[in-house]
Each structure stands twice: as structure tokens, then as C-alpha cells.
Short mmCIF file of C-alpha atoms and ligand atoms in Angstrom, two decimals:
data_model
loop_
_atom_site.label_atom_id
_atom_site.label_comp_id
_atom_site.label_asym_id
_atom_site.label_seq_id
_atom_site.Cartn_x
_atom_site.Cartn_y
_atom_site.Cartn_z
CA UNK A 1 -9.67 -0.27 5.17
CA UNK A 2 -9.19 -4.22 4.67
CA UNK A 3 -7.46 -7.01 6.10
CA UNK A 4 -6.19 -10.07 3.87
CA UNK A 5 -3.48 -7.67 1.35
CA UNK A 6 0.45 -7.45 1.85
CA UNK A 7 0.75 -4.15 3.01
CA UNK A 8 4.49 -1.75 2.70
CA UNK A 9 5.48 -1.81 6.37
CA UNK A 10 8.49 -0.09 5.72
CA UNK A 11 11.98 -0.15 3.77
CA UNK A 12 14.69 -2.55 5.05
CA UNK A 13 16.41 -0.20 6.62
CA UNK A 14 13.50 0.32 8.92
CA UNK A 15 13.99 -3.38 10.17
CA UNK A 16 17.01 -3.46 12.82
CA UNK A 17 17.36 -4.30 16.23
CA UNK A 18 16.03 -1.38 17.37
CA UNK A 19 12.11 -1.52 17.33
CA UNK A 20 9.94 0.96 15.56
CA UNK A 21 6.25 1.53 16.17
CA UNK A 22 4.09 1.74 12.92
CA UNK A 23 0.52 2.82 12.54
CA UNK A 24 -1.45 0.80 9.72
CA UNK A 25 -5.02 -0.06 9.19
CA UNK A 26 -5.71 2.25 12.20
CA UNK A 27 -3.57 0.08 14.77
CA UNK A 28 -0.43 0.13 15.95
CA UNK A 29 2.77 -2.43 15.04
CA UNK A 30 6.06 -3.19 15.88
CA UNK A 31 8.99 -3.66 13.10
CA UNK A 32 11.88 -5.58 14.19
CA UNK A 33 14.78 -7.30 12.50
CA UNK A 34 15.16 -10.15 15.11
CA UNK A 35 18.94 -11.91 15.38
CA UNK A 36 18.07 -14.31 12.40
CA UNK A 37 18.08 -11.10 10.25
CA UNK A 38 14.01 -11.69 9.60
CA UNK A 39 12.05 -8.72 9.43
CA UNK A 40 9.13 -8.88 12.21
CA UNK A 41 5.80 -7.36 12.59
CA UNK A 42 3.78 -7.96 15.63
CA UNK A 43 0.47 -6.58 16.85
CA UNK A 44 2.24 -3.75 18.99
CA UNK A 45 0.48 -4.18 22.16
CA UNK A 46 1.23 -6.47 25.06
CA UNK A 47 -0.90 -9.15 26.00
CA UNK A 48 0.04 -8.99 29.78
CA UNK A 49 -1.14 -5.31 30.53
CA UNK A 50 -1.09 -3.22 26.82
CA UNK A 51 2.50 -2.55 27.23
CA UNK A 52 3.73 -0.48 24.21
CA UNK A 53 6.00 -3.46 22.53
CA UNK A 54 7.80 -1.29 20.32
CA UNK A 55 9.19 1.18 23.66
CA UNK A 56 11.13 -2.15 24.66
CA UNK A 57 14.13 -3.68 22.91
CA UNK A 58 15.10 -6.60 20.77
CA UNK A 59 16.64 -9.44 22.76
CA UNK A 60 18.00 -11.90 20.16
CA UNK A 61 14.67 -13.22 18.93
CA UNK A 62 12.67 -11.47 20.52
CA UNK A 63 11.19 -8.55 21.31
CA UNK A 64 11.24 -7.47 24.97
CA UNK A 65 8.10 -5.50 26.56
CA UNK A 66 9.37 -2.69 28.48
CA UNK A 67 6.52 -2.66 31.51
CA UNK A 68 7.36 -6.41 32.91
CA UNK A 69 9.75 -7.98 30.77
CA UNK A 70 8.12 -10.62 28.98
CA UNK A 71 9.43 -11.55 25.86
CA UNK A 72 7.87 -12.38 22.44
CA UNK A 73 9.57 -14.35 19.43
CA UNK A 74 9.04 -13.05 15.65
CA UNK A 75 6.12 -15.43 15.32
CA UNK A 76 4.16 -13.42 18.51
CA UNK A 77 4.85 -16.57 21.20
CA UNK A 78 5.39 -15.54 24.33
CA UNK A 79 9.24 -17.28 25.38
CA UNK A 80 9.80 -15.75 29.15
CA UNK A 81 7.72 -14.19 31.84
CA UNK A 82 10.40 -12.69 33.97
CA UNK A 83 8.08 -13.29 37.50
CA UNK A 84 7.52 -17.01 36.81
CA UNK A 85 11.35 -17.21 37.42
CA UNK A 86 13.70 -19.76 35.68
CA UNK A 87 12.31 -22.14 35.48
CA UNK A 88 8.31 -21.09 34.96
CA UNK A 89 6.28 -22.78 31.95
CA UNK A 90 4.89 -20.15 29.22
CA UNK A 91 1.26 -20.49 28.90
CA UNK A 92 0.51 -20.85 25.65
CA UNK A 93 -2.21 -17.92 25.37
CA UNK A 94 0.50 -15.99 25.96
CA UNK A 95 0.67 -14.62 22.73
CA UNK A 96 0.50 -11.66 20.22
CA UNK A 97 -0.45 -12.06 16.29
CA UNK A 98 2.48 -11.89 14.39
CA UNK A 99 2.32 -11.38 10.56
CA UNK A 100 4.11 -12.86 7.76
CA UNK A 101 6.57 -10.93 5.83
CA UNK A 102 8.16 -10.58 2.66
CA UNK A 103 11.48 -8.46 1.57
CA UNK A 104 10.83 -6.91 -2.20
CA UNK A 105 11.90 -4.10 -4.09
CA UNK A 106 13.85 -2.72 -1.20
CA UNK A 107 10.58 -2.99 1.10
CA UNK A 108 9.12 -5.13 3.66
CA UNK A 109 5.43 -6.16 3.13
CA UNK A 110 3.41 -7.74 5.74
CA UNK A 111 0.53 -9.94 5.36
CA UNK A 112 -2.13 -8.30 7.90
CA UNK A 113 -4.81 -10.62 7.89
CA UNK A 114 -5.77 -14.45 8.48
CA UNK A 115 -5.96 -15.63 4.97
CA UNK A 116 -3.78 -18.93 4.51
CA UNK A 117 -0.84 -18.74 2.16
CA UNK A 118 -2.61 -20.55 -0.39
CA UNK A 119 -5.33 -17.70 -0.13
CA UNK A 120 -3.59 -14.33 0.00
CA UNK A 121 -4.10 -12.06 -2.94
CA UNK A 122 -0.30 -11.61 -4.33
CA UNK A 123 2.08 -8.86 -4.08
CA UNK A 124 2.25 -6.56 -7.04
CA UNK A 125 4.96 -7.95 -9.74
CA UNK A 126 7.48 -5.38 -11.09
CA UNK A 127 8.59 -7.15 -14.89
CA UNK A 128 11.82 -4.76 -14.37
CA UNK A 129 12.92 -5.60 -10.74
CA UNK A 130 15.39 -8.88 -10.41
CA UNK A 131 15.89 -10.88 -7.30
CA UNK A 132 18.06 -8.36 -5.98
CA UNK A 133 17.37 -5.15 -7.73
CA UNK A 134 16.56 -3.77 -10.85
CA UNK A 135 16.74 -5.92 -14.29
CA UNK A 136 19.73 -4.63 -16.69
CA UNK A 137 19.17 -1.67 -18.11
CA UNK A 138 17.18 0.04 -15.36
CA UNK A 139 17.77 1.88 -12.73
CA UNK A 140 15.43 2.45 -9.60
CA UNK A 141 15.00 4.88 -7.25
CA UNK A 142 12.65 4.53 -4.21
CA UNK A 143 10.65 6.97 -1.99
CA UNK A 144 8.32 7.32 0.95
CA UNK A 145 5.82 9.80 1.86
CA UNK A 146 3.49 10.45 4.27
CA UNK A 147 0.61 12.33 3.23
CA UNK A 148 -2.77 13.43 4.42
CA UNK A 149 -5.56 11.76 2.11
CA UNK A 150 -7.56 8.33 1.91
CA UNK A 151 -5.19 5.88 -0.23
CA UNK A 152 -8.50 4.96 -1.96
CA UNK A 153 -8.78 8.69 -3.47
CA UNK A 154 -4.73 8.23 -4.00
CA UNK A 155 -5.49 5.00 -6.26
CA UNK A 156 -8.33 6.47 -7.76
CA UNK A 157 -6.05 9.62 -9.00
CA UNK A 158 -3.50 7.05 -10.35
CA UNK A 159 -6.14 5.45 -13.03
CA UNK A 160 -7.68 8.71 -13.60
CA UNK A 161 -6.54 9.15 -17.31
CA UNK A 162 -7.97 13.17 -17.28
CA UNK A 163 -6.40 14.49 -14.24
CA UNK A 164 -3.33 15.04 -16.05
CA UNK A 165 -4.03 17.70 -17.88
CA UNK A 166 -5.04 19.87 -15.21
CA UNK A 167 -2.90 18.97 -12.19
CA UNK A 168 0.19 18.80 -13.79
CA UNK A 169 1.59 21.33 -16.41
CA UNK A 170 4.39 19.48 -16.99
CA UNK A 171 2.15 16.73 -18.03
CA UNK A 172 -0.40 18.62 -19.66
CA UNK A 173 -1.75 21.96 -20.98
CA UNK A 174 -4.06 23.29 -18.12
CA UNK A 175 -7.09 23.66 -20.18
CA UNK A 176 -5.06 25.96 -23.24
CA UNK A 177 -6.15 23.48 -26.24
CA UNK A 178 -9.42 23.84 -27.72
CA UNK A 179 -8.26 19.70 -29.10
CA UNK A 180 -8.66 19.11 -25.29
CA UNK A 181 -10.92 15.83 -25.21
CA UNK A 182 -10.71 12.24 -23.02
CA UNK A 183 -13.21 9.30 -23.38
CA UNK A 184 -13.96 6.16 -21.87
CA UNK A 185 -10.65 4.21 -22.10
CA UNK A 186 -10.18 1.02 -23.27
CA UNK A 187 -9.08 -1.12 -19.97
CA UNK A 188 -9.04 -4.52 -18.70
CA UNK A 189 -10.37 -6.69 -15.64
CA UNK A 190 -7.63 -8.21 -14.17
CA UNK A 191 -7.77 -10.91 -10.84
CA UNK A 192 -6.83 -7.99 -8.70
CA UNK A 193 -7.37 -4.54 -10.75
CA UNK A 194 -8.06 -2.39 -13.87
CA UNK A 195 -5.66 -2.48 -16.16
CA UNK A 196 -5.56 0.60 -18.64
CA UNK A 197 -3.03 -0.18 -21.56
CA UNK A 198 -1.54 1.21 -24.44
CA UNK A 199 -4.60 2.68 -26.65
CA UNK A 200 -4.70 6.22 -27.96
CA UNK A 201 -1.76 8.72 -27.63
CA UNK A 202 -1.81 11.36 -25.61
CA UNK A 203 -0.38 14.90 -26.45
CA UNK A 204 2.10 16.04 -23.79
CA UNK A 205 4.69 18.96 -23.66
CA UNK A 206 8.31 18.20 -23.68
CA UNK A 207 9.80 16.75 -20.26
CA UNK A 208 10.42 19.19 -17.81
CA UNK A 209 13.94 18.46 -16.82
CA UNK A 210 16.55 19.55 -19.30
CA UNK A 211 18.89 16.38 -19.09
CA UNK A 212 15.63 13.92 -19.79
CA UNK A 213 14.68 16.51 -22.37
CA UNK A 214 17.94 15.76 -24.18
CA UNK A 215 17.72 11.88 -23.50
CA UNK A 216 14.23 12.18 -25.09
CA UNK A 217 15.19 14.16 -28.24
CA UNK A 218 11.94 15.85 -28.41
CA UNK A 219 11.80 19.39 -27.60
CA UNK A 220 8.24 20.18 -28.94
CA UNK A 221 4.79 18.64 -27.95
CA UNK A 222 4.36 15.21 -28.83
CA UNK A 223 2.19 11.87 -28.79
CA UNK A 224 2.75 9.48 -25.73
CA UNK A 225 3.86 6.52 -26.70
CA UNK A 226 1.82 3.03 -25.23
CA UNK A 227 2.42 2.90 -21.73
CA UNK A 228 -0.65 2.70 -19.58
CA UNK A 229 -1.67 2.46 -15.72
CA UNK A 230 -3.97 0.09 -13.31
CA UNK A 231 -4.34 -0.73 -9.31
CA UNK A 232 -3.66 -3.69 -8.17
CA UNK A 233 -5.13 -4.69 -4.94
CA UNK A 234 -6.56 -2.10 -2.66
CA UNK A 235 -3.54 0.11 -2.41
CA UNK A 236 -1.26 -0.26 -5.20
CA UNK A 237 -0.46 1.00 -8.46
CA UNK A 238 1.32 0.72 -11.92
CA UNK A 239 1.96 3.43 -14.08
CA UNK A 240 3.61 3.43 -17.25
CA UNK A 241 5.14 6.59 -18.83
CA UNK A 242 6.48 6.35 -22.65
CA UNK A 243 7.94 9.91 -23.53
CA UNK A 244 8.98 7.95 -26.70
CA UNK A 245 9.37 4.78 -27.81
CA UNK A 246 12.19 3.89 -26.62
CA UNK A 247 12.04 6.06 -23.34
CA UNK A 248 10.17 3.80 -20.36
CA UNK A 249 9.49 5.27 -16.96
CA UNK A 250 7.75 2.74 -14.75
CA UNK A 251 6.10 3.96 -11.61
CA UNK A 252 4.85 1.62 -8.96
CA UNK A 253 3.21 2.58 -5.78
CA UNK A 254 2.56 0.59 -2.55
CA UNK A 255 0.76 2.32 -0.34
CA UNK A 256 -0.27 1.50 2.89
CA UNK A 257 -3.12 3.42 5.20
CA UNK A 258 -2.02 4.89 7.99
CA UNK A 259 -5.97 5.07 9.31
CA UNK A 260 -8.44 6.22 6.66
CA UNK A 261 -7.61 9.45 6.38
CA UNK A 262 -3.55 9.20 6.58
CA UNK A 263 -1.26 7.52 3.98
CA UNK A 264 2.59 5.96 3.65
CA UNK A 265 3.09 5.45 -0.07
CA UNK A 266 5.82 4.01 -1.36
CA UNK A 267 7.32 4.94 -4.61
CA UNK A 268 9.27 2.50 -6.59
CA UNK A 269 10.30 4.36 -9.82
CA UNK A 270 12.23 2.38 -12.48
CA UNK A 271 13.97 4.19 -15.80
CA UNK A 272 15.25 2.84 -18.83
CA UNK A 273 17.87 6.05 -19.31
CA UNK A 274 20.10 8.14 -17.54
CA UNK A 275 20.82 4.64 -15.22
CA UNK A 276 23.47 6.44 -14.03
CA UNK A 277 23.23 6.50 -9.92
CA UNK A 278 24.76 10.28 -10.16
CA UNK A 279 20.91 10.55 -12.08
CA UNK A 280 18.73 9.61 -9.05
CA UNK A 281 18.78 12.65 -7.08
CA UNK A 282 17.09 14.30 -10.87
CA UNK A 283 14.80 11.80 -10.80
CA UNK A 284 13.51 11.78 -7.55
CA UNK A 285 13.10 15.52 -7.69
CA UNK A 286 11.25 15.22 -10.71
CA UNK A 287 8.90 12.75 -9.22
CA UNK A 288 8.13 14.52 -5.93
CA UNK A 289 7.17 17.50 -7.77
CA UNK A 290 4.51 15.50 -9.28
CA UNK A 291 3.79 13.67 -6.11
CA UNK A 292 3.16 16.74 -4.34
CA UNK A 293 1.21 17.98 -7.08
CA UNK A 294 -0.93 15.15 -6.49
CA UNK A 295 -1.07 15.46 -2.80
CA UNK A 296 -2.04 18.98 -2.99
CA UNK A 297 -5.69 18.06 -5.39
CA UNK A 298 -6.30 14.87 -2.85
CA UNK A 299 -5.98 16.68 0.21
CA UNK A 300 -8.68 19.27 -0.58
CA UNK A 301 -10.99 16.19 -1.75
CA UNK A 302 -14.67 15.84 -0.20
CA UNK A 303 -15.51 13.75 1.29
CA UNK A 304 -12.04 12.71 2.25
CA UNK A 305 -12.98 8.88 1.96
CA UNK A 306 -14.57 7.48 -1.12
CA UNK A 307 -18.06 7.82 -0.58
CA UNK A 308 -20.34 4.90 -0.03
CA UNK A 309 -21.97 5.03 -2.92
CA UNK A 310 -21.56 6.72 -6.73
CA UNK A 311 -24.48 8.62 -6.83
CA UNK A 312 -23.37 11.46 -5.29
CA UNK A 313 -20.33 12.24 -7.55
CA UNK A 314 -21.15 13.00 -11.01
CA UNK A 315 -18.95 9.87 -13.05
CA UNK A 316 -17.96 10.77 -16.73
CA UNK A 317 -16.48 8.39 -19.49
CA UNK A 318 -12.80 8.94 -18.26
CA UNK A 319 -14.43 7.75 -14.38
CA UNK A 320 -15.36 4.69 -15.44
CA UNK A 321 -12.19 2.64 -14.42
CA UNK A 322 -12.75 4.62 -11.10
CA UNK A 323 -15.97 2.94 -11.11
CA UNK A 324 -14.36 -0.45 -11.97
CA UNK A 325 -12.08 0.09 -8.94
CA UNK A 326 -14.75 0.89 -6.55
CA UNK A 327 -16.54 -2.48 -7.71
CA UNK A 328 -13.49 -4.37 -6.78
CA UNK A 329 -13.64 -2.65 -3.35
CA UNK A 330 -17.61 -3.77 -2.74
CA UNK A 331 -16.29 -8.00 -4.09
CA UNK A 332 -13.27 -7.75 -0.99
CA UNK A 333 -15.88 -6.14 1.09
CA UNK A 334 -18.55 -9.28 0.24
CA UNK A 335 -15.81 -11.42 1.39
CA UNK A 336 -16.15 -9.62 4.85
CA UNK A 337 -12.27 -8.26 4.66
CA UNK A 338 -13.94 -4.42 5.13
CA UNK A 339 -12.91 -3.08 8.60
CA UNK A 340 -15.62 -1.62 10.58
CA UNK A 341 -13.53 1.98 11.34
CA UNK A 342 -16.32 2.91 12.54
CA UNK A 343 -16.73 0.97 15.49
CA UNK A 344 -12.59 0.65 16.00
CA UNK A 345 -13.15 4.62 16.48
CA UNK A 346 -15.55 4.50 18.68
CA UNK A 347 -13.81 1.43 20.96
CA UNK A 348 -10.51 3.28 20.58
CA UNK A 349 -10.33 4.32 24.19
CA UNK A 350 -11.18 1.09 26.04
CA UNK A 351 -10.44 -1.28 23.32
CA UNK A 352 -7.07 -3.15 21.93
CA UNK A 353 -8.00 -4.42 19.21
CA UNK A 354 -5.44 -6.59 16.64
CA UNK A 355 -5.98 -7.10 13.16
CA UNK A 356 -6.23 -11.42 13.41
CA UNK A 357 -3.13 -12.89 11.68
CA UNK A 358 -3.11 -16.55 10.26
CA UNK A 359 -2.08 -18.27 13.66
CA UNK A 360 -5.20 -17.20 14.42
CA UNK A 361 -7.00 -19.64 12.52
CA UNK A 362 -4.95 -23.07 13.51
CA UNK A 363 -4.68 -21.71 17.66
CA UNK A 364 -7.81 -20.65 19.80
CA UNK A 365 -7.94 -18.34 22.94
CA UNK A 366 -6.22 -15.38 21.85
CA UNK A 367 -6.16 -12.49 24.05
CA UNK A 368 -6.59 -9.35 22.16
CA UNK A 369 -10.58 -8.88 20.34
CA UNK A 370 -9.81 -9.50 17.02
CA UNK A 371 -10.47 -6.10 14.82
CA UNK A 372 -14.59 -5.98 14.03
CA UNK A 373 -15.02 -6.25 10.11
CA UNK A 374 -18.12 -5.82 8.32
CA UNK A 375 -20.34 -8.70 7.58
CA UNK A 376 -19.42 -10.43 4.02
CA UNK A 377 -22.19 -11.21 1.54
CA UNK A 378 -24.16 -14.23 1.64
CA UNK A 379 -23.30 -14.91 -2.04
CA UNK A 380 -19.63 -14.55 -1.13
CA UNK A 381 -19.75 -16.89 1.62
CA UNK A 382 -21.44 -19.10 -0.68
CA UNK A 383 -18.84 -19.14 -3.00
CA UNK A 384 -16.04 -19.47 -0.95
CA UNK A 385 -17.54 -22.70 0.61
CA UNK A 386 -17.55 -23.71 -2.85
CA UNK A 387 -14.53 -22.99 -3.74
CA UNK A 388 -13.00 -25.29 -0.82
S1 LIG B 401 2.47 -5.13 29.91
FE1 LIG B 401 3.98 -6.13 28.78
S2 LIG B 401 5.04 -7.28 30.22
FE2 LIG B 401 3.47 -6.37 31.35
FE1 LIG B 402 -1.08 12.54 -11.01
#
């Protein structure tokens, strides 16, 4: 897992005045909507004595820990311990990383690392979502699940062009065709992913669902049209679906780890027909079927992470934008934004650790061990220095 991306914390609606506790990255979190209306996520435990944050309540701006009272504001400063009485003087090491957040698509992302603004790899852009919500002409649905697979494996399977023919008959024709061939698609290097567009067509049956059958007009097997898919960042994903030319559905996925063997993925689906809101509940039946379709391939995967290397997984033409995607993974690594799970596993009992959030790079003597991460590269240490 890695520090230094925007990660789904939750929908809006999981941001009110009544805290939530939220495992990402292996640690624990507290959401909050403090009285401002700004969605908050702190570093969940309490710097006084590991109080759980998120079993106390939201006092106006801040969020109250329920063992002795003291108080935190959205940015993690500590504003009030109760036994200093009124008039006691904070110290400033009182203090729990707090991490910068964003309201998109309907979610709230949270910046969990230390990288400055200036630095942070971006959020995913969605073409088809407005300010507020969808562009005209679409319609969106979203949904969350929680399943049990790495989210690496999860990305992998979204830019795996030749999974679709066996695990999911609606999508393809489980091995039936003698035609049945995939090569090594065309696909682009992008800042922050592979990017496989448009090239050949793909024979697929006719949609499953009778009403998009009938939007579609085609009732036999036919050629995709364009589309394409890609990842974006560690844990998200674009995928493009043409049934026809005219006919868009455009998938994107946030996903966020819940530890490395756990995921939340977020499902942000966008349509171009039946916008109709009475069509949603279709649509997001449709989609879970193939969800859980996925799901059910992943969690039988071994190992369940992405092994260290490739050598011991036998990579065909259609793998190589998994390949691509695993090289990505070794560059954020180099820049030493890899957590060492390892060694967070083996601390877990004795150990609070915090992933380090960007205050931590203006403010010293913070009280919480900031989370170990494996040691970057030399060449990408170089290059960084360079690059300042
Ligand atoms: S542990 Fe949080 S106030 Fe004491
Ligand atoms: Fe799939």
C-alpha cells in the first residue's frame, strides 16, 4: 500500500456530525463533517493515551475524545484539555495529522500522505461529471462495496482486456468460439496509468437486460464499438463500454485498501441512455452482477497480493498492460511512498502508528511514529532533488 494518492474515504453522506471510524492503508481514521460543513479525516487515535477518536462526538469544530475530553479541530490541533481548566494553554504537540480533503463525484477523497499541494498526484477526472453532478445527457449512479481481495489484483482485472470472455457471459462467450483470440493491445503511458483506447472491436452478445437491449437495437452478437479502459494512480480505474456507437457506459472506480488484503471500491457509473432516475435501480443491478462476478475470480487469486516479482506468473500478450501497471507501482515505490505492511503487522500490538500528513513537514515533534515506508531509490531521490 502507498501514501501520497487521494484516497475514497467515503460518500458525503458518511460525513455528519456523528463520527465514523474508517480503516485505510491498514490504520484507522475518523470522518467527521465539523460545524463549517467540511468533511474531516484525522489519524483516529488520540495523542493523550490512544483514545479511539471516532467513539467520541463532534463538538462544533471539533472532534471530542471520549477517554479525557480533549478536543481536536479538523486540521488535528489540539483546542482544549479539559484538566488544564479554563484557562490552561494547549501545547502545541498536542496534535493529530489531519488530512486534506476534497468533495467529488458524490465522494470524499482524502489526501493520506505528506506530499505538498503542488506535489500530489491528481484525482481521477470524469469528462462526464459537472461541478455538481453529471454533464447533460448522463445520468450516474454510484456504489460501494466491500470486498475481500488486494485492490492491486482489482486494478489489474480492470485493464485485463481477456478476462472478459471468461468471467462474464454476459460479456463474452465462455470459451464457445473457435474465432476466440486477444493480443497485445495497443495502449498508452500516461503521467499516472495505462491507457488502453479504442483499437480493435470486440465481439460481444447482446446486453443482458431487456430494456438496454431495446435502447441498443441490437439483438444479435456484435462488434464493440471504441471505448477502452486504464488505471489511474494506484487504485483507480476507467472503463469505457460502447454497446454501439451511440450507446456510452462509463465506469469509474476509486478504490481504496482497507489493509492489503481488504477493499472499499467505489463505483461511479455514468450512462448516456435510459437517464431516467426510475432507470438506476436497472443499472445498478446490472453492474453488481458484474461486480460480483469479478469479486468471485479475485477472491480465489494466489497469492492474494501481487507478487513481488513477474517471474512467477506466466505474462501473455493481453498481460502486458498488467505489466505496465506493475512498473508504475516499482517508480511510486522508488520514490519511497511503499508502506512497509510488513513491519506495521508486526508493530500492530504495541505500536500507533499514523500515516504522516503534510503538517507534518512545516511542524516538528509529532507524537504518533510516523507509518515505516520502504526505502526509495537512490535514482529517485536523485531526481526529485533535481526536480526542486
Ligand atoms: S486518550 Fe484521548 S483524551 Fe485521553
Ligand atoms: Fe470484469
Amino acid at each position: 500500500m502507498y501514501i501520497n494518492f487521494w484516497y475514497p474515504a467515503g460518500d458525503v453522506d458518511d460525513f455528519t456530525d456523528e463520527p465514523i471510524k474508517r480503516r485505510m492503508l491498514g490504520l484507522d481514521f475518523v470522518l467527521f463533517r465539523d460545524a463549517q460543513g467540511i468533511a474531516r479525516v484525522l489519524s483516529n487515535t488520540c495523542t493523550h493515551r490512544g483514545g479511539s477518536l471516532s467513539d467520541g462526538k463532534v463538538k462544533d469544530d471539533c472532534i471530542q475524545c471520549p477517554y479525557h475530553g480533549w478536543e481536536f479541530d479538523g486540521d488535528g490541533q489540539c483546542r482544549k484539555i479539559p484538566t488544564l481548566g479554563p484557562n490552561g494553554k494547549v501545547p502545541a504537540r498536542a496534535r493529530v495529522d489531519a488530512y486534506p480533503t476534497i468533495e467529488r463525484y458524490g465522494l470524499v477523497f482524502a489526501f493520506l500522505g505528506d506530499l505538498p499541494a503542488s506535489e500530489r498526484p491528481p484525482i481521477m477526472e470524469i469528462e462526464e461529471y459537472g461541478e455538481d453532478g453529471p454533464a447533460e445527457g448522463w445520468a450516474a449512479t454510484l456504489q460501494c462495496f466491500e470486498w475481500p481481495f488486494d485492490y492491486k489484483r482489482s486494478i489489474e482485472n480492470g485493464i485485463d482486456i481477456a478476462h472478459n470472455e471468461y468471467v462474464h457471459p454476459t460479456h463474452g462467450f465462455q470459451g464457445t468460439r473457435d474465432d476466440y483470440e486477444r493480443s497485445t493491445p495497443k495502449y498508452d503511458l500516461e503521467e499516472w496509468g495505462v491507457a488502453i483506447r479504442g483499437g480493435e472491436g470486440r465481439l460481444v452478445p447482446p446486453l443482458a437486460d431487456k430494456k438496454m437491449r431495446e435502447a441498443s437495437g441490437r439483438h444479435e452478437p456484435g462488434i464493440m464499438s471504441g471505448g477502452g479502459t486504464g488505471s489511474f494512480g494506484v487504485s483507480s480505474l476507467w472503463t469505457h463500454i460502447h454497446p454501439t456507437p451511440v450507446m456510452f457506459i462509463h465506469q469509474y472506480l476509486f478504490e481504496a485498501p482497507v489493509d492489503d488484503s481488504n477493499t472499499r471500491l467505489y463505483l461511479l457509473n455514468l450512462r448516456n441512455f435510459l437517464t431516467d432516475p426510475s432507470d438506476d435501480e436497472r443499472m445498478m443491478g446490472r453492474n453488481e452482477v458484474v461486480a460480483t462476478q469479478d469479486r468471485d475470480v479475485l477472491a480465489g487469486v494466489h497469492p492474494v497480493q501481487t507478487p513481488p516479482t513477474n517471474n512467477h506468473e506466466f505474462f501473455v500478450g493481453p498481460d502486458e498492460p498488467i505489466a505496465k501497471y506493475r512498473e508504475y507501482l516499482k517508480d511510486w515505490e522508488a520514490r519511497g511512498w511503499r508502506i512497509d505492511v510488513d513491519k506495521v503487522d508486526r508493530d500492530r500490538k504495541r505500536v500507533a502508528y499514523a500515516i504522516p500528513s503534510p503538517a507534518r513537514r512545516e511542524k516538528k515533534g509529532w507524537i504518533l511514529q510516523s507509518v515505516p515506508l520502504l526505502a526509495g531509490s537512490v535514482e529517485a531521490k536523485l531526481s526529485k532533488t533535481v526536480a526542486k
